[in-house]
PDB file of C-alpha atoms and ligand atoms in Angstrom:
ATOM      1  CA  MET Q   1      28.786  22.465  26.536  1.00  0.00           C
ATOM      2  CA  GLU Q   2      29.158  24.469  29.712  1.00  0.00           C
ATOM      3  CA  PRO Q   3      31.757  27.206  29.764  1.00  0.00           C
ATOM      4  CA  ASN Q   4      34.600  26.499  32.258  1.00  0.00           C
ATOM      5  CA  MET Q   5      33.819  22.761  32.279  1.00  0.00           C
ATOM      6  CA  SER Q   6      36.270  20.630  34.293  1.00  0.00           C
ATOM      7  CA  PRO Q   7      38.550  18.367  32.235  1.00  0.00           C
ATOM      8  CA  VAL Q   8      36.950  15.237  33.746  1.00  0.00           C
ATOM      9  CA  LYS Q   9      33.460  16.448  32.996  1.00  0.00           C
ATOM     10  CA  LEU Q  10      34.560  17.410  29.501  1.00  0.00           C
ATOM     11  CA  LEU Q  11      36.016  13.936  28.936  1.00  0.00           C
ATOM     12  CA  LEU Q  12      32.824  12.283  30.187  1.00  0.00           C
ATOM     13  CA  SER Q  13      30.770  14.535  27.940  1.00  0.00           C
ATOM     14  CA  CYS Q  14      32.917  13.569  24.959  1.00  0.00           C
ATOM     15  CA  LEU Q  15      32.590   9.872  25.787  1.00  0.00           C
ATOM     16  CA  PHE Q  16      28.836  10.187  26.089  1.00  0.00           C
ATOM     17  CA  PHE Q  17      28.672  12.143  22.853  1.00  0.00           C
ATOM     18  CA  GLY Q  18      30.875   9.527  21.174  1.00  0.00           C
ATOM     19  CA  GLU Q  19      28.568   6.795  22.420  1.00  0.00           C
ATOM     20  CA  ALA Q  20      25.579   8.665  21.057  1.00  0.00           C
ATOM     21  CA  LEU Q  21      27.322   8.953  17.694  1.00  0.00           C
ATOM     22  CA  ALA Q  22      28.044   5.222  17.712  1.00  0.00           C
ATOM     23  CA  LEU Q  23      24.308   4.498  17.618  1.00  0.00           C
ATOM     24  CA  SER Q  24      23.330   4.258  14.014  1.00  0.00           C
ATOM     25  CA  GLY Q  25      20.288   3.852  11.911  1.00  0.00           C
ATOM     26  CA  SER Q  26      19.085   4.569   8.462  1.00  0.00           C
ATOM     27  CA  PHE Q  27      16.260   6.536   6.972  1.00  0.00           C
ATOM     28  CA  TRP Q  28      14.995   7.948   3.744  1.00  0.00           C
ATOM     29  CA  HIS Q  29      14.403  11.650   3.246  1.00  0.00           C
ATOM     30  CA  ILE Q  30      11.958  12.290   0.457  1.00  0.00           C
ATOM     31  CA  THR Q  31      11.335  15.852  -0.610  1.00  0.00           C
ATOM     32  CA  ASP Q  32       9.909  17.923  -3.427  1.00  0.00           C
ATOM     33  CA  LEU Q  33       8.546  15.146  -5.599  1.00  0.00           C
ATOM     34  CA  HIS Q  34       6.706  17.689  -7.781  1.00  0.00           C
ATOM     35  CA  TRP Q  35       4.692  15.192  -9.768  1.00  0.00           C
ATOM     36  CA  ASP Q  36       3.361  16.605 -13.018  1.00  0.00           C
ATOM     37  CA  PRO Q  37       0.507  14.310 -14.094  1.00  0.00           C
ATOM     38  CA  THR Q  38       0.318  16.133 -17.448  1.00  0.00           C
ATOM     39  CA  TYR Q  39       3.799  14.992 -18.499  1.00  0.00           C
ATOM     40  CA  LYS Q  40       3.725  13.114 -21.800  1.00  0.00           C
ATOM     41  CA  LEU Q  41       6.144  12.461 -24.598  1.00  0.00           C
ATOM     42  CA  THR Q  42       4.962  14.285 -27.692  1.00  0.00           C
ATOM     43  CA  ASP Q  43       6.560  15.844 -30.773  1.00  0.00           C
ATOM     44  CA  ASN Q  44       5.463  19.336 -29.708  1.00  0.00           C
ATOM     45  CA  GLN Q  45       8.124  20.338 -27.183  1.00  0.00           C
ATOM     46  CA  GLU Q  46       5.877  23.040 -25.725  1.00  0.00           C
ATOM     47  CA  LEU Q  47       3.154  20.536 -24.849  1.00  0.00           C
ATOM     48  CA  VAL Q  48       5.232  17.960 -22.983  1.00  0.00           C
ATOM     49  CA  CYS Q  49       4.187  19.209 -19.557  1.00  0.00           C
ATOM     50  CA  ALA Q  50       2.043  21.950 -18.067  1.00  0.00           C
ATOM     51  CA  SER Q  51       4.705  22.706 -15.473  1.00  0.00           C
ATOM     52  CA  SER Q  52       7.105  24.055 -18.120  1.00  0.00           C
ATOM     53  CA  GLY Q  53       4.824  27.024 -18.747  1.00  0.00           C
ATOM     54  CA  LYS Q  54       5.221  26.537 -22.522  1.00  0.00           C
ATOM     55  CA  ARG Q  55       9.007  26.522 -22.336  1.00  0.00           C
ATOM     56  CA  PRO Q  56      10.150  23.846 -24.778  1.00  0.00           C
ATOM     57  CA  ALA Q  57      11.162  20.539 -23.233  1.00  0.00           C
ATOM     58  CA  LEU Q  58      14.212  19.967 -25.391  1.00  0.00           C
ATOM     59  CA  SER Q  59      15.391  16.666 -23.937  1.00  0.00           C
ATOM     60  CA  ALA Q  60      12.157  15.045 -22.863  1.00  0.00           C
ATOM     61  CA  GLY Q  61      12.494  11.385 -22.054  1.00  0.00           C
ATOM     62  CA  LYS Q  62      10.622   8.865 -19.953  1.00  0.00           C
ATOM     63  CA  PHE Q  63      12.367  10.147 -16.809  1.00  0.00           C
ATOM     64  CA  GLY Q  64      11.513  13.787 -17.487  1.00  0.00           C
ATOM     65  CA  ASP Q  65      13.012  17.008 -18.754  1.00  0.00           C
ATOM     66  CA  TYR Q  66      14.797  19.873 -17.030  1.00  0.00           C
ATOM     67  CA  VAL Q  67      11.938  22.353 -17.534  1.00  0.00           C
ATOM     68  CA  CYS Q  68       9.233  19.963 -16.281  1.00  0.00           C
ATOM     69  CA  ASP Q  69       8.217  18.667 -12.911  1.00  0.00           C
ATOM     70  CA  ALA Q  70       8.615  14.933 -12.445  1.00  0.00           C
ATOM     71  CA  PRO Q  71       6.711  12.438 -14.571  1.00  0.00           C
ATOM     72  CA  TRP Q  72       5.164   9.437 -12.835  1.00  0.00           C
ATOM     73  CA  HIS Q  73       7.756   7.108 -14.319  1.00  0.00           C
ATOM     74  CA  LEU Q  74      10.555   8.960 -12.493  1.00  0.00           C
ATOM     75  CA  ILE Q  75       8.730   8.952  -9.158  1.00  0.00           C
ATOM     76  CA  ASN Q  76       7.750   5.312  -9.407  1.00  0.00           C
ATOM     77  CA  SER Q  77      11.232   4.315 -10.493  1.00  0.00           C
ATOM     78  CA  SER Q  78      12.718   6.223  -7.548  1.00  0.00           C
ATOM     79  CA  VAL Q  79      10.435   4.508  -5.046  1.00  0.00           C
ATOM     80  CA  TYR Q  80      11.278   1.093  -6.457  1.00  0.00           C
ATOM     81  CA  ALA Q  81      14.991   1.952  -6.334  1.00  0.00           C
ATOM     82  CA  MET Q  82      14.596   3.002  -2.697  1.00  0.00           C
ATOM     83  CA  ARG Q  83      12.969  -0.327  -1.923  1.00  0.00           C
ATOM     84  CA  ARG Q  84      15.809  -2.184  -3.638  1.00  0.00           C
ATOM     85  CA  ILE Q  85      18.595  -0.137  -1.989  1.00  0.00           C
ATOM     86  CA  LEU Q  86      17.217   0.112   1.548  1.00  0.00           C
ATOM     87  CA  PRO Q  87      13.924  -1.782   1.915  1.00  0.00           C
ATOM     88  CA  ASP Q  88      13.489  -1.438   5.666  1.00  0.00           C
ATOM     89  CA  PRO Q  89      14.608   1.995   6.892  1.00  0.00           C
ATOM     90  CA  ASP Q  90      14.087   2.953  10.532  1.00  0.00           C
ATOM     91  CA  PHE Q  91      11.899   5.802   9.386  1.00  0.00           C
ATOM     92  CA  ILE Q  92      11.045   8.002   6.421  1.00  0.00           C
ATOM     93  CA  VAL Q  93      11.002  11.787   6.517  1.00  0.00           C
ATOM     94  CA  TRP Q  94       8.760  13.207   3.832  1.00  0.00           C
ATOM     95  CA  THR Q  95       8.993  16.967   3.442  1.00  0.00           C
ATOM     96  CA  GLY Q  96       8.244  19.468   0.747  1.00  0.00           C
TER      97      GLY Q  96
HETATM   98  C1  NAG N   1       6.374   1.008 -10.986  1.00  0.00           C
HETATM   99  O1  NAG N   1       7.603   0.450 -11.368  1.00  0.00           O
HETATM  100  C2  NAG N   1       7.671  -0.955 -11.174  1.00  0.00           C
HETATM  101  C3  NAG N   1       9.107  -1.383 -11.423  1.00  0.00           C
HETATM  102  O2  NAG N   1       9.548  -1.005 -12.662  1.00  0.00           O
HETATM  103  C4  NAG N   1       6.660  -1.626 -12.078  1.00  0.00           C
HETATM  104  O3  NAG N   1       6.701  -3.020 -11.886  1.00  0.00           O
HETATM  105  C5  NAG N   1       5.271  -1.108 -11.729  1.00  0.00           C
HETATM  106  O4  NAG N   1       4.335  -1.636 -12.638  1.00  0.00           O
HETATM  107  C6  NAG N   1       5.227   0.404 -11.775  1.00  0.00           C
HETATM  108  N1  NAG N   1       3.936   0.849 -11.259  1.00  0.00           N
HETATM  109  C7  NAG N   1       3.289   1.907 -11.724  1.00  0.00           C
HETATM  110  C8  NAG N   1       1.972   2.199 -11.086  1.00  0.00           C
HETATM  111  O5  NAG N   1       3.739   2.623 -12.584  1.00  0.00           O
END
């Protein structure tokens, strides 16, 4: 906003800004998927995923483990959930 703006101009600016805010849409923002294709459930906790760097995956399950990047099952499940929740977004931002 301009410094020393007249009250009328300020009001009009606020109305315009309010109008702009009233426009709505929806989108998905996908980021940092970090797929680890080596992820597998195995009894050796150090061999669950390459991304753990041999740190033991203590709670490995089909949706992953804290020390591992994402297994396919998690990514696929997320994409299907996105489709169920909001199947037709205005756009998708994919970063990271
Ligand atoms: C992804 O998940 C859906 C829903 O559970 C399943 O039907 C589909 O087979 C899966 N696809 C792959 C490639 O894993």
